[in-house]
Coordinates of C-alpha atoms in Angstrom, one line a residue:
V131 CA 108.4 108.7 69.4
L132 CA 106.3 108.1 72.3
F133 CA 105.4 111.5 73.2
V134 CA 104.0 111.5 69.7
C135 CA 101.9 108.6 70.3
L136 CA 100.8 110.0 73.9
L137 CA 99.4 113.1 72.3
L138 CA 97.6 111.7 69.6
I139 CA 96.2 109.3 72.0
L140 CA 95.1 112.5 74.2
I141 CA 93.8 113.9 70.9
I142 CA 92.1 110.7 69.5
Y143 CA 90.5 109.2 72.6
P144 CA 88.0 112.2 73.4
E145 CA 87.3 112.7 69.8
L146 CA 86.1 109.0 70.1
F147 CA 84.2 109.5 73.5
R148 CA 82.4 112.5 72.2
I149 CA 81.4 110.4 69.1
I150 CA 80.3 107.1 71.1
R151 CA 78.5 109.7 73.4
A152 CA 76.3 111.2 70.8
E153 CA 75.5 107.9 69.3
Q154 CA 74.3 106.8 72.8
R155 CA 71.9 110.1 73.1
R156 CA 70.5 109.9 69.3
A157 CA 69.9 106.0 70.4
Q158 CA 68.3 106.9 73.7
Q159 CA 66.2 109.7 71.9
K160 CA 64.8 107.6 69.1
E161 CA 63.9 105.0 71.9
N162 CA 61.8 107.5 73.7
D163 CA 60.2 109.0 70.4
D164 CA 59.2 105.5 69.4
S165 CA 57.7 104.8 72.9
Q166 CA 56.1 108.0 72.5
S167 CA 54.6 107.5 69.1
N168 CA 53.7 104.1 70.0
P169 CA 52.5 103.4 73.6
D170 CA 50.9 100.1 73.4
S171 CA 54.5 98.5 71.9
R172 CA 55.7 97.9 75.1
S173 CA 52.9 96.0 76.7
R174 CA 52.9 94.1 73.2
Q175 CA 56.5 92.9 74.3
S176 CA 55.8 92.4 78.1
S177 CA 52.7 90.2 76.8
G178 CA 55.1 87.5 75.5
S179 CA 53.5 87.5 72.0
S180 CA 54.3 84.2 70.1
K181 CA 56.3 85.9 67.1
S182 CA 59.8 86.7 67.6
L183 CA 60.5 90.8 67.9
A184 CA 63.8 92.2 66.5
P185 CA 66.3 93.2 69.6
S186 CA 65.1 96.7 71.5
T187 CA 66.8 99.6 70.8
L188 CA 67.4 99.8 75.0
D189 CA 69.4 96.4 74.4
T190 CA 71.6 98.0 71.8
V191 CA 71.8 101.1 74.3
K192 CA 72.6 98.9 77.3
K193 CA 75.4 97.2 74.9
Q194 CA 77.1 100.5 73.8
R195 CA 76.6 102.0 77.7
K196 CA 78.7 98.7 78.5
V197 CA 81.6 99.0 75.4
F198 CA 81.8 102.6 76.1
N199 CA 82.6 101.8 79.9
Q200 CA 85.3 99.1 79.0
M201 CA 86.6 101.8 76.1
K202 CA 87.1 104.0 79.5
L203 CA 89.7 101.8 81.0
Y204 CA 92.1 101.9 78.3
P205 CA 93.0 105.2 78.9
V206 CA 93.6 104.3 82.5
A207 CA 96.1 101.5 81.7
L208 CA 97.8 103.5 79.2
V209 CA 98.5 106.2 82.0
I210 CA 99.4 103.4 84.7
G211 CA 101.3 101.4 81.9
Q212 CA 103.3 104.3 80.3
G213 CA 102.8 107.5 82.8
P214 CA 105.9 106.2 84.7
G215 CA 108.1 105.7 82.0
M216 CA 107.4 109.4 80.4
I217 CA 107.9 110.8 83.8
R218 CA 111.2 109.2 83.9
R219 CA 112.2 110.0 80.3
L220 CA 111.1 113.8 81.1
T221 CA 113.3 113.5 84.4
E222 CA 116.3 112.1 82.5
L223 CA 115.8 114.6 79.7
F224 CA 115.7 117.7 81.8
G225 CA 117.3 116.9 85.0
G226 CA 120.2 114.0 84.5
S227 CA 119.4 110.9 86.5
A228 CA 116.0 109.7 87.7
P229 CA 115.4 108.4 91.4
F230 CA 115.8 104.6 91.8
G231 CA 112.4 104.5 93.0
L232 CA 110.9 106.0 89.7
I233 CA 112.8 103.7 87.7
C234 CA 111.5 100.7 89.9
V235 CA 107.8 101.9 89.4
H236 CA 108.4 102.1 85.9
A237 CA 109.4 98.8 85.7
V238 CA 106.5 97.4 87.2
C239 CA 104.2 99.4 85.6
S240 CA 105.2 98.6 82.2
G241 CA 105.3 95.3 83.1
L242 CA 101.9 95.7 84.4
F243 CA 100.5 97.4 81.2
G244 CA 100.3 94.4 79.1
F245 CA 98.4 92.3 81.5
I246 CA 96.2 95.3 82.4
T247 CA 95.0 95.5 78.8
A248 CA 94.9 91.7 78.7
V249 CA 92.4 91.5 81.9
I250 CA 90.1 94.5 80.5
Y251 CA 90.0 92.7 77.2
G252 CA 89.7 89.2 78.5
T253 CA 86.7 90.3 80.7
R254 CA 84.9 91.9 78.2
T255 CA 85.8 88.3 75.6
W256 CA 84.8 86.1 78.7
Q257 CA 81.1 87.8 79.1
I258 CA 80.7 87.5 75.3
Y259 CA 81.8 83.7 75.8
S260 CA 79.7 83.0 78.9
R261 CA 76.3 84.6 77.2
K262 CA 77.1 82.2 74.0
M263 CA 77.6 79.3 76.0
Q264 CA 73.9 79.8 78.2
K265 CA 72.0 80.5 74.9
L266 CA 73.8 77.2 73.5
C267 CA 72.7 75.5 76.7
E268 CA 69.4 76.9 76.1
R269 CA 68.8 75.7 73.3
K270 CA 70.0 71.9 73.9
E271 CA 67.4 71.4 76.8
E272 CA 64.5 72.5 74.2

């Protein structure tokens, strides 16, 4: 069952990366087209006009890039956490018993898997929380 899950992950993640990259390129192309078709839009945004503007495509692209960079870490965590266990099972399947060192690495890495994914998820959640708190404090000061 673990092998089937790992194979599915190896198939699904590259497809997700391809889709996200295509969306990033599309957003960057849209931003470039907008800036070329309306060259004075940047000067209006930087001049600090009184009316509020919608979030720019550039902000969206930056957010997408951050999420994409975070998504890159999950397969790394999967390989670190589950890779030694897969190697151990393959060794036991084809060669008899696994070496003691591999058993120790498997025990340590499988225990770290949850911690690593929590750190990856937690850093993103903490960034969102701190940004919201900063905005809330700015509103109270006004």
